[in-house]
Coordinates of C-alpha atoms and ligand atoms in Angstrom, one line a residue:
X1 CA 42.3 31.6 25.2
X2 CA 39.0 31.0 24.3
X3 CA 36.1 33.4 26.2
X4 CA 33.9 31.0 26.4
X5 CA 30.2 31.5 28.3
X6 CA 28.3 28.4 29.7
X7 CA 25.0 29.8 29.8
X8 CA 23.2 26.0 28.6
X9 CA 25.4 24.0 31.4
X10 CA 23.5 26.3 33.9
X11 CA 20.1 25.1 33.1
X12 CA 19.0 22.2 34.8
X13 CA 21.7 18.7 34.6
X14 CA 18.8 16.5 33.3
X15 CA 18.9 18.8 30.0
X16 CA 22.5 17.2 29.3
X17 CA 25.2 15.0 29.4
X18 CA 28.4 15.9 30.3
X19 CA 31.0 14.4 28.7
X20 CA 34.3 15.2 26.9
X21 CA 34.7 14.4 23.0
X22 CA 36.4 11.3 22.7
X23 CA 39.9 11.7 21.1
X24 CA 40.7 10.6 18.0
X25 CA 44.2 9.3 16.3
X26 CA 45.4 11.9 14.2
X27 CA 43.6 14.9 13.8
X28 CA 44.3 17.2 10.6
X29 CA 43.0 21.0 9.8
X30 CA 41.6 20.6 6.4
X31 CA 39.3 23.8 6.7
X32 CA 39.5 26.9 8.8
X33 CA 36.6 29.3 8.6
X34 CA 39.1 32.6 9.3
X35 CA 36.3 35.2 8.5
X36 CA 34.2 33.7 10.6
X37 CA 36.7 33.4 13.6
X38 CA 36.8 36.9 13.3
X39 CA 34.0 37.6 13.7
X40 CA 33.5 35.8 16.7
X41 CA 36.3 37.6 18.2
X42 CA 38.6 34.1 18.1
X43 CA 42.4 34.0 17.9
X44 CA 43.1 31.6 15.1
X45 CA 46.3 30.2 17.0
X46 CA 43.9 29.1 19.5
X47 CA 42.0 26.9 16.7
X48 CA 44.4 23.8 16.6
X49 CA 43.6 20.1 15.4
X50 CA 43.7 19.1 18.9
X51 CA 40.9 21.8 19.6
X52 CA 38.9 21.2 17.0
X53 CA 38.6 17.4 17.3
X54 CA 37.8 17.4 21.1
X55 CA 41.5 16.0 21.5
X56 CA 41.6 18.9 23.7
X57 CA 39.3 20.2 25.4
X58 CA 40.2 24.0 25.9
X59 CA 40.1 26.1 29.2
X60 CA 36.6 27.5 29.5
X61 CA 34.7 24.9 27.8
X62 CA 31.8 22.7 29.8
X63 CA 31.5 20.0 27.1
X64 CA 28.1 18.0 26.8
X65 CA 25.7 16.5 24.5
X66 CA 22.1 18.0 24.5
X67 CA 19.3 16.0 25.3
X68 CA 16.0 16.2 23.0
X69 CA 12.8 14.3 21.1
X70 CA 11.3 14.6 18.0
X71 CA 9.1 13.1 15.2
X72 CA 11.0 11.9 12.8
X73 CA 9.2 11.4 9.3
X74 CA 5.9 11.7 11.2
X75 CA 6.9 9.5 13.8
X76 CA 7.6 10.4 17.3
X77 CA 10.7 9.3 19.3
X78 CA 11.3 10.3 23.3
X79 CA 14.8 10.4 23.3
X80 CA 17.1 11.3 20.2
X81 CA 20.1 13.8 21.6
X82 CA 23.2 14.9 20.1
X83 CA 24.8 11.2 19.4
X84 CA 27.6 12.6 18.2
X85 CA 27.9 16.2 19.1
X86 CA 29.2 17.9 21.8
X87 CA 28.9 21.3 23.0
X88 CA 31.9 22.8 23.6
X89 CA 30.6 26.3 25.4
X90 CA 29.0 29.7 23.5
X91 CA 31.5 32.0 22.0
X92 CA 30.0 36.0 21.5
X93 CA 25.9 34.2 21.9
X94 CA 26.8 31.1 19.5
X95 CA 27.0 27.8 20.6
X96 CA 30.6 26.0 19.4
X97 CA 29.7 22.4 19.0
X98 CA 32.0 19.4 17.8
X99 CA 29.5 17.2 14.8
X100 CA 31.2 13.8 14.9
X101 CA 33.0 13.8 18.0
X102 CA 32.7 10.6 19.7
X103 CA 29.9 8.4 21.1
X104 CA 27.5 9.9 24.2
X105 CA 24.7 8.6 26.1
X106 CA 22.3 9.7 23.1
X107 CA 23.8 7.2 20.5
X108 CA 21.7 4.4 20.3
X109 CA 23.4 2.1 18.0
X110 CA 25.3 5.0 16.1
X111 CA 29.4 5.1 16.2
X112 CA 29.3 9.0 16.9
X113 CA 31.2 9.7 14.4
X114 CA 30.5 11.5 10.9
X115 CA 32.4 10.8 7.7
X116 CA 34.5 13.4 5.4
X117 CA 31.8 13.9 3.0
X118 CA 29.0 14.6 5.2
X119 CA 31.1 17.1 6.8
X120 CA 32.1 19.0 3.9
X121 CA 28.7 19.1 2.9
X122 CA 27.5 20.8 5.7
X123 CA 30.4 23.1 5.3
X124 CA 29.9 24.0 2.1
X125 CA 25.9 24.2 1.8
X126 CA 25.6 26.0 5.3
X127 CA 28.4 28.7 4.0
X128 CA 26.8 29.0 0.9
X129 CA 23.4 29.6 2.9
X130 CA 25.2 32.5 4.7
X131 CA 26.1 34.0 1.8
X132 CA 22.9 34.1 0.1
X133 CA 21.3 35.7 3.0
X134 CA 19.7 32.8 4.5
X135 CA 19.6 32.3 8.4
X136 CA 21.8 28.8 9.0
X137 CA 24.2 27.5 11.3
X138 CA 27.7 28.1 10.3
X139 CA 30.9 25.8 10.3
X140 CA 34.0 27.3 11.5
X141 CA 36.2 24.2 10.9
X142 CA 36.9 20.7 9.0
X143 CA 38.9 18.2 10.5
X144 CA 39.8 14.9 9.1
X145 CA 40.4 12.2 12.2
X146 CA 42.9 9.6 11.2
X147 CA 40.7 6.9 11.9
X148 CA 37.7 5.4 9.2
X149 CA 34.1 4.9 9.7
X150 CA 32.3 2.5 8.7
X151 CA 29.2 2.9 6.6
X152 CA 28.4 1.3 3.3
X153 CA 32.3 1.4 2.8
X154 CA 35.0 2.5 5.1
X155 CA 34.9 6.3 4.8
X156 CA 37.9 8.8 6.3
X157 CA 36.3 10.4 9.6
X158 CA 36.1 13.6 10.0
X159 CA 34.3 16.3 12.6
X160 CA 32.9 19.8 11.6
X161 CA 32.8 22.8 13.9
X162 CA 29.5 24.3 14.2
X163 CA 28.3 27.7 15.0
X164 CA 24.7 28.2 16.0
X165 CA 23.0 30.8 17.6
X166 CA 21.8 27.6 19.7
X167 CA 21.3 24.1 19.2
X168 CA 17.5 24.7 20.9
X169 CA 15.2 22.8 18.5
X170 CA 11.2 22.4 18.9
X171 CA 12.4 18.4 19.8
X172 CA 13.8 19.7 23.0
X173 CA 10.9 21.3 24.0
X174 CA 9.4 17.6 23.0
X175 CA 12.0 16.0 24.6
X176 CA 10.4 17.5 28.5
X177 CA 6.6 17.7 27.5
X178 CA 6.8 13.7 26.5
X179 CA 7.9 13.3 30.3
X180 CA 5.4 15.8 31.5
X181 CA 8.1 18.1 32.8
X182 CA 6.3 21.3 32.6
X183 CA 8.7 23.0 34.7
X184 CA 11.4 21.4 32.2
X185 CA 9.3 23.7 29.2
X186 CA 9.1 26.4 31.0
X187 CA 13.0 26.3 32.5
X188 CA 13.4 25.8 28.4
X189 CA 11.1 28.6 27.5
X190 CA 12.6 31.3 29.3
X191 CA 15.9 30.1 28.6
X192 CA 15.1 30.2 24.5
X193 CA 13.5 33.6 25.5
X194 CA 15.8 35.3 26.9
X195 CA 18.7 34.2 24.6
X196 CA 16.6 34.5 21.1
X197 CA 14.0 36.5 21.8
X198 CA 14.5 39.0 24.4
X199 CA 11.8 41.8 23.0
X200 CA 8.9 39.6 23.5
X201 CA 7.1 39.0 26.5
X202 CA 4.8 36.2 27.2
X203 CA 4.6 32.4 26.1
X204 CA 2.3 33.1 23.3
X205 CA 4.3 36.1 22.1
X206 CA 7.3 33.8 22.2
X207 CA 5.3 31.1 19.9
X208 CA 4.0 33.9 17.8
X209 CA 7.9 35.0 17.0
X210 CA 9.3 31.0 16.5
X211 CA 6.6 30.9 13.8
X212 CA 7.2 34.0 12.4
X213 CA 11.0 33.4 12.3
X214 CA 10.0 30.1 10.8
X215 CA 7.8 30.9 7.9
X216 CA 10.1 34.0 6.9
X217 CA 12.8 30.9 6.9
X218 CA 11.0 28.4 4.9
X219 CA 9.9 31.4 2.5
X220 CA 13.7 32.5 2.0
X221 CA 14.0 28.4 1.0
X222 CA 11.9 28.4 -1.5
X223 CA 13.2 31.3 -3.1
X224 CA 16.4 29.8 -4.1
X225 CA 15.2 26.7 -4.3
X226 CA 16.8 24.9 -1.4
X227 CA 15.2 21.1 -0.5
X228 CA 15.7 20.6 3.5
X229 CA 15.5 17.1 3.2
X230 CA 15.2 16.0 6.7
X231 CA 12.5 18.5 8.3
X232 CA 12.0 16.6 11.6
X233 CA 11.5 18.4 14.1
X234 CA 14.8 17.6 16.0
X235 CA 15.9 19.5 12.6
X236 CA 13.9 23.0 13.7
X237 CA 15.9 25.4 14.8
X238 CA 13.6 27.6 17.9
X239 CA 16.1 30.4 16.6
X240 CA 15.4 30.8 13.2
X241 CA 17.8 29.1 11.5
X242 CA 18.7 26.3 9.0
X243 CA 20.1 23.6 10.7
X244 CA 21.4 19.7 9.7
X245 CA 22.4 19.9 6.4
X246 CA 22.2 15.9 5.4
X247 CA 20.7 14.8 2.3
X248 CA 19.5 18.6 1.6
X249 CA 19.7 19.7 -2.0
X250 CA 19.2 22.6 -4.4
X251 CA 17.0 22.1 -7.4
X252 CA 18.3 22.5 -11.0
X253 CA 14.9 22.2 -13.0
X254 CA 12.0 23.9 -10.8
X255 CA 9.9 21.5 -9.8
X256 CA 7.5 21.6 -6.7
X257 CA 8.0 17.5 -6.0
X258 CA 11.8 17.4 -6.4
X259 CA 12.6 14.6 -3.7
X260 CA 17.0 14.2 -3.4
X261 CA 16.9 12.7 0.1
X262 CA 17.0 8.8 -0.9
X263 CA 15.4 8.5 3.0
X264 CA 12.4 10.5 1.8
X265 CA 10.4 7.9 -0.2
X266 CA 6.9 9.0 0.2
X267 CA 8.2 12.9 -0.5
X268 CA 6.9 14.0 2.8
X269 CA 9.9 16.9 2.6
X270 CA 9.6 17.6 -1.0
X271 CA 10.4 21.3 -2.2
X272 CA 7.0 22.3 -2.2
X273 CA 5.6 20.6 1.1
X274 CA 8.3 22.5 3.1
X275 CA 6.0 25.5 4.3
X276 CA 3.1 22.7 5.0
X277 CA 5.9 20.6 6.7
X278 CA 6.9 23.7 8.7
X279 CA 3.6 24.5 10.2
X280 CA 3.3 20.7 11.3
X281 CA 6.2 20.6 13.2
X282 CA 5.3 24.4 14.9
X283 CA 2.2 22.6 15.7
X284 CA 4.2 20.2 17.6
X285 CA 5.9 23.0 19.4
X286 CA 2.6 24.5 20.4
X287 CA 1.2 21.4 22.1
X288 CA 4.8 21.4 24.3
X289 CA 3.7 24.7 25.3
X290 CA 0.3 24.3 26.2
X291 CA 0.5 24.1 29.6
X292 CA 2.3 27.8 29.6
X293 CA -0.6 29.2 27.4
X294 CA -3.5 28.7 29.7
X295 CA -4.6 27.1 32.6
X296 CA -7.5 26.3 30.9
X297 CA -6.8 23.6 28.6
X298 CA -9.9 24.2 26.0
X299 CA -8.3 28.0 25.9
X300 CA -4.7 26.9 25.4
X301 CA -5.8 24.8 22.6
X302 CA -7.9 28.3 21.3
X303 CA -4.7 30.7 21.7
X304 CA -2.4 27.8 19.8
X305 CA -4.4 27.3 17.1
X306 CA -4.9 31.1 16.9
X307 CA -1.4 31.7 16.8
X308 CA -0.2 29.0 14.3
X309 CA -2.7 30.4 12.2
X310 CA -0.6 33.3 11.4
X311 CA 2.1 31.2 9.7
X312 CA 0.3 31.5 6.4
X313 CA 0.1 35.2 6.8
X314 CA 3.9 35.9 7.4
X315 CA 4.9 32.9 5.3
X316 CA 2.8 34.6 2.1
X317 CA 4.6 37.4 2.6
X318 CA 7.8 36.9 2.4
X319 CA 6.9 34.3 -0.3
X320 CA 5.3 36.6 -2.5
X321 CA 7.1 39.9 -1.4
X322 CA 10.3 37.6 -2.4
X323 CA 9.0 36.2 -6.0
X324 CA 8.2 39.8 -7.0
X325 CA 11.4 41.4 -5.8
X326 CA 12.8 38.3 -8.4
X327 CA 10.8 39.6 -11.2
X328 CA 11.7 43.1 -10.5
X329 CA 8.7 44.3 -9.1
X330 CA 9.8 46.4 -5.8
X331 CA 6.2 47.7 -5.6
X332 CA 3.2 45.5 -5.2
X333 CA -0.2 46.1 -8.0
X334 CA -2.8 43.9 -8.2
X335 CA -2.1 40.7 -10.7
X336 CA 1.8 40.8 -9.4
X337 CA 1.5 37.4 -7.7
X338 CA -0.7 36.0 -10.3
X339 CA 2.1 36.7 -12.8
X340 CA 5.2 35.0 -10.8
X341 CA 2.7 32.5 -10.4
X342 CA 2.1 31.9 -14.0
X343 CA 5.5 32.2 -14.7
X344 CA 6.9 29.1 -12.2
X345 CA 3.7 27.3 -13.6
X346 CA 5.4 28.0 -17.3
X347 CA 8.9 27.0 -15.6
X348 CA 7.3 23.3 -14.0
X349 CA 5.8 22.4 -17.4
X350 CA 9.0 23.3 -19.1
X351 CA 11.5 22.0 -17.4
X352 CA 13.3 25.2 -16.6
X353 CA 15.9 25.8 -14.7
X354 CA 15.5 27.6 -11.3
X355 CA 18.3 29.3 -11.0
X356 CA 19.2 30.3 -14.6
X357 CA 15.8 31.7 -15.5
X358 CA 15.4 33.9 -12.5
X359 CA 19.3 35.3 -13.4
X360 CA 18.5 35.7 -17.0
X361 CA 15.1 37.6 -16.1
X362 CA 17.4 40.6 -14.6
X363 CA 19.3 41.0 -18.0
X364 CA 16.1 40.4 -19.8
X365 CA 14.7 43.5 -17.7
X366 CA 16.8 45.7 -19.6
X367 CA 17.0 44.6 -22.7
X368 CA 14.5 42.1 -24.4
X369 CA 17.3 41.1 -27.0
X370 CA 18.6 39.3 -23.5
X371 CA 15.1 37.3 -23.2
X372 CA 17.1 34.7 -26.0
X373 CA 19.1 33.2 -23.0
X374 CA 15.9 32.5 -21.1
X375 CA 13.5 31.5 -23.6
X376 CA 15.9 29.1 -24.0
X377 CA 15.8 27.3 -21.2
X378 CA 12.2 26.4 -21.3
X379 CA 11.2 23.1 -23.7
X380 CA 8.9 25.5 -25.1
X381 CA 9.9 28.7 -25.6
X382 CA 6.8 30.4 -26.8
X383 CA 6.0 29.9 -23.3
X384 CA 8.4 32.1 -21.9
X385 CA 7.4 34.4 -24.7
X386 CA 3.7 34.6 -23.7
X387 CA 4.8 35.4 -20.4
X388 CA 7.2 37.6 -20.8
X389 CA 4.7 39.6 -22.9
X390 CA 2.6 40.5 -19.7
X391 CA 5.9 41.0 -17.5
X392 CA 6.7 43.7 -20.0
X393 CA 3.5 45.8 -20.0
X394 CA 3.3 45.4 -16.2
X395 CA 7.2 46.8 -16.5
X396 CA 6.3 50.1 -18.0
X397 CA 3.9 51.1 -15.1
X398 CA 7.0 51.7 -12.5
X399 CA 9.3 54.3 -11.4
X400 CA 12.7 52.4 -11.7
X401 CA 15.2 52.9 -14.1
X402 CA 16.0 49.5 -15.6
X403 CA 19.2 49.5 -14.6
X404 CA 17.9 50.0 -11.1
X405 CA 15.4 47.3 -11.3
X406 CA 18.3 45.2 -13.2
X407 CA 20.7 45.6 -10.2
X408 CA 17.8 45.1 -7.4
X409 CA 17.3 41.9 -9.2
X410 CA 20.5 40.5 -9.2
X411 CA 20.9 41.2 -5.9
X412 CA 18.2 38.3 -4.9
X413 CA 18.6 36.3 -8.3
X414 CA 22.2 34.1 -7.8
X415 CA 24.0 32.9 -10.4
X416 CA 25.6 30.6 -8.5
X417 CA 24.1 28.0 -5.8
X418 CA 25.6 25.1 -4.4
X419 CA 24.6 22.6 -7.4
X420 CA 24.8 18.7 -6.5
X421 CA 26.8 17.8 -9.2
X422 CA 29.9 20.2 -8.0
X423 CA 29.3 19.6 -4.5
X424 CA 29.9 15.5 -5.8
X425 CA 32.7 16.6 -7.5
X426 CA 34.1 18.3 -4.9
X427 CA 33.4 15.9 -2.0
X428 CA 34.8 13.3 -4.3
X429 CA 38.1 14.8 -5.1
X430 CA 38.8 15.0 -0.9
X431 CA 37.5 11.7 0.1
X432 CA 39.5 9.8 -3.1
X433 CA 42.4 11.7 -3.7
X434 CA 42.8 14.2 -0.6
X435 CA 42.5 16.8 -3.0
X436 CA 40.8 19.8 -1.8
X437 CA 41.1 21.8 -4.3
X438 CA 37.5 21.3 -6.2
X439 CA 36.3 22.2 -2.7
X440 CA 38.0 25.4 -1.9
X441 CA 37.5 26.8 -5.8
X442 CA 33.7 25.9 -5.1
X443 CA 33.6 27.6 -1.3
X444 CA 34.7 30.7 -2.9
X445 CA 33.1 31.1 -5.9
X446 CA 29.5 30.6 -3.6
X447 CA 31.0 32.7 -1.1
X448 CA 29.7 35.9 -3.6
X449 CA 26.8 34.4 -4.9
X450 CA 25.4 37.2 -6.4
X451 CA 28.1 38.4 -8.4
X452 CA 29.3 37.3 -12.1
X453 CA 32.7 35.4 -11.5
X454 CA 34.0 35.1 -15.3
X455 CA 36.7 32.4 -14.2
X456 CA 33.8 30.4 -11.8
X457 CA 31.5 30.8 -15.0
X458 CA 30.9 26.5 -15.5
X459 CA 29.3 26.4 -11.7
X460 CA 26.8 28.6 -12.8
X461 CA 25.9 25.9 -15.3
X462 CA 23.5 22.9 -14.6
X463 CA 24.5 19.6 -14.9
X464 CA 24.9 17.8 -18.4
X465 CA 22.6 14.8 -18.4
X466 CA 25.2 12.4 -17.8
X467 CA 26.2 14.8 -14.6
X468 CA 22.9 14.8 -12.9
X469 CA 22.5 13.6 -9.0
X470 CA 19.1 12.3 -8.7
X471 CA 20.0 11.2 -5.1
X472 CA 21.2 12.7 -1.9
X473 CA 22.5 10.7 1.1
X474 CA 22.3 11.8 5.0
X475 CA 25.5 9.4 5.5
X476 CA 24.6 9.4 9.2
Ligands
AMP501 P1 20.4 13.6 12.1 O1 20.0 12.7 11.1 O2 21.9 14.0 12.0 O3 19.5 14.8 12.4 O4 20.4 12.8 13.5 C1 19.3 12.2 14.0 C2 19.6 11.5 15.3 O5 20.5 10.5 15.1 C3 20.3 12.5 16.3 O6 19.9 12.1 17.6 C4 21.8 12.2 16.1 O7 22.6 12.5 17.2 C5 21.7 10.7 15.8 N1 22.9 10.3 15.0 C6 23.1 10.5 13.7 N2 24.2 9.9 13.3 C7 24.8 9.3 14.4 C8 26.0 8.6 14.6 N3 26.9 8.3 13.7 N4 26.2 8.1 15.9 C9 25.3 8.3 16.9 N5 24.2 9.0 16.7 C10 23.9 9.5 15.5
MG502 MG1 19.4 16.3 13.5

């Protein structure tokens, strides 16, 4: 049995739907999440097919689709929803929700249903999120439906399993204030409150911890050089966390406007615009909860602008606390930020890769002989050289050993990140051939991102010219 809670399907009906999935022909296991079962305390016998494609709905669960707003690419829409997901229940605080399972009052014109590689997307860029210590959404299950949809071509269907500490995003907090349902905010507040932030007391405290949880987020993004895609603010998690993996993307060569998301034309969500992006949409959540700040509506406005100004604070912090811990520098001196500055400057203009140069740099910390597999990667090399110049002398005024600093380094430098050409590769092999092999090889080698995997060695490497994705897909 599953011990499911039903905490959401006790706030107020007009934050839902119920409904039940709606079945599907054939359902078929392609992916279990075991490790993650376990960890929520589930019985693995109790994770069949039927479960897991809402062909049966298990004892316990209050199934529903989630009702919420949000601006989408700037612009806003009253009513958005889960138009193809349905909540299942929480298990151990997380919200089990079906992605793909059938049509609901929130669908518009959409089918409700999600295609195979969509879903292995999401299962494979929000595990490999996990695993390289970024907050996200996980996926406990893949499976395939029997049954095609139909989007450019007829695709297999499929629905993914996913775990959330809540499906809460600053849209539903849009959804109520666009209908001037302040008690519907505050109902949502407390809720939010008590579930994800229990220590803090107080609507501003509570707006002052989303943004706070949100710039750390973004910061952690940038540092392994993760593209969103789709930062509406349906797509803002109030907990935290990375949430809707669509057309999202990691970069090969750093650049501050890589754009995958074919959807994204004017870059509005490009790489670098994230944290900018970020404190618009937390300024979207502040005017929901305006009427909770103040009865005054001049001094509501005062305390909301107050608070959102400590985004840049917390994001700079973890931004630059995170580049220096990638260049080995555990203790902050005046200059430090300056020089991983100069150093992604040096890495835009040539072309470096992201991922590659920050790996080589913790090899290079021990032994300069090792700064040959970096230099490399720049067009210029003598660019890297001048650099790596400075990072030397600013090396020999700390404490560390270099192994130490060599080992601290590879702990937040990958080697391995989800690169689009092997999740293509991947994705392509199950949705042509029903082979899901290239898949599972890849889930495992990013499930230890941060270790050396001799066998896994060609994922570490970026694509050959021929192998590059210039274009990511939401394939809603
Ligand atoms: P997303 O792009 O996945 O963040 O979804 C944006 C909105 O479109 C949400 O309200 C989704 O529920 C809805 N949506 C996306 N795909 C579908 C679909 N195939 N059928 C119905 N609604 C969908
Ligand atoms: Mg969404």
């Amino acid at each position: 049995m599953i011990p499911f809670a039903n905490t959401y399907a006790r706030l107020p009906e007009r934050f839902y739907a119920r409904l039940a999935p709606t079945p599907v022909a054939a359902p078929r296991l392609v992916r279990l999440n075991t490790a993650l079962a376990a960890q929520l305390g589930l019985d693995p016998d109790d994770l069949t097919a039927d479960v897991l494609s809402g062909n049966l709905v298990p004892e316990g669960a209050e199934p529903m689709a989630l009702a919420y707003a949000g601006h989408q690419f700037g612009n806003f829409v009253p009513q958005l929803g889960d138009g193809r997901a349905n909540l299942l229940g929480e298990v151990a605080g997380r919200d089990i929700q079906l992605k793909g399972a059938g049509r609901t009052p929130f669908s518009r014109g959409g089918d409700g249903r999600a295609a195979l590689g969509p879903v292995l997307r999401e299962y494979l860029i929000s595990e490999a999120m996990h695993a390289l210590g970024v907050p996200t959404t996980r996926a406990l299950a893949a499976v395939t439906t029997g049954e095609p949809v139909a989007r450019e071509t007829m695709l297999p269907g499929a629905i993914v399993t996913r775990v959330a500490s809540s499906h809460i995003r600053v849209g539903t907090f849009q959804y109520f204030a666009a209908r001037q349902d302040t008690d519907g905010v505050r109902a949502l507040a407390d809720y939010a409150i008590a579930r994800h932030y229990p220590d803090v007391s107080g609507y501003k405290a509570f707006l002052e911890a989303v943004i706070a949880r949100q710039a750390e987020l973004i910061a952690r993004w940038l540092l392994i050089g993760f593209i969103h895609g789709v930062m509406n603010t349906d797509n803002c998690s109030i907990a935290g966390e990375t949430i809707d993996y669509g057309p999202c993307a990691f970069m090969d060569a750093y650049d501050p406007a890589t754009v995958f998301s074919s959807i994204d034309r004017q870059g509005r969500y490009a790489y670098g615009n994230q944290p900018r992006i970020a404190v618009w949409n937390l300024a979207r959540l502040a005017e929901t909860l305006l009427p909770l700040l103040a009865d005054d509506d001049d001094q509501a406005v005062a305390i909301a602008q107050e608070t959102l100004s400590g985004f840049g604070r917390t994001f700079e912090a973890a931004y630059f606390g995170g580049l220096r811990r990638k260049i080995g520098l555990s203790v902050e001196r005046d200059g430090d930020n300056a020089l991983a500055q100069d150093l992604l400057t040096a890495m835009a203009k040539n072309q470096a890769d992201f991922t590659l140069t920050f790996r080589g740099l913790c090899n290079a910390a021990v032994k300069p002989e090792r700064d040959a597999a970096v230099r490399d990667l720049f067009v210029d090399p003598s660019a890297y050289d001048a650099w790596a110049a400075r990072w030397r002398q600013r090396m020999a005024f700390a404490f560390e050993t270099p192994e130490a600093r060599r080992d601290a380094m590879r702990a937040v430098n990958p080697a391995y990140i989800p690169r689009n050409h092997n999740v293509e590769a991947a994705l392509n092999a199950a949705i042509e051939n029903d082979d899901f092999g290239p898949f599972e090889a890849l889930l495992t080698v990013l499930s230890r991102p941060f270790d050396d995997q001799p066998g896994f060695a060609r994922y570490a490497a970026p694509p050959a010219p021929s192998e590059r994705v210039h274009q990511t897909f939401c394939g809603t």
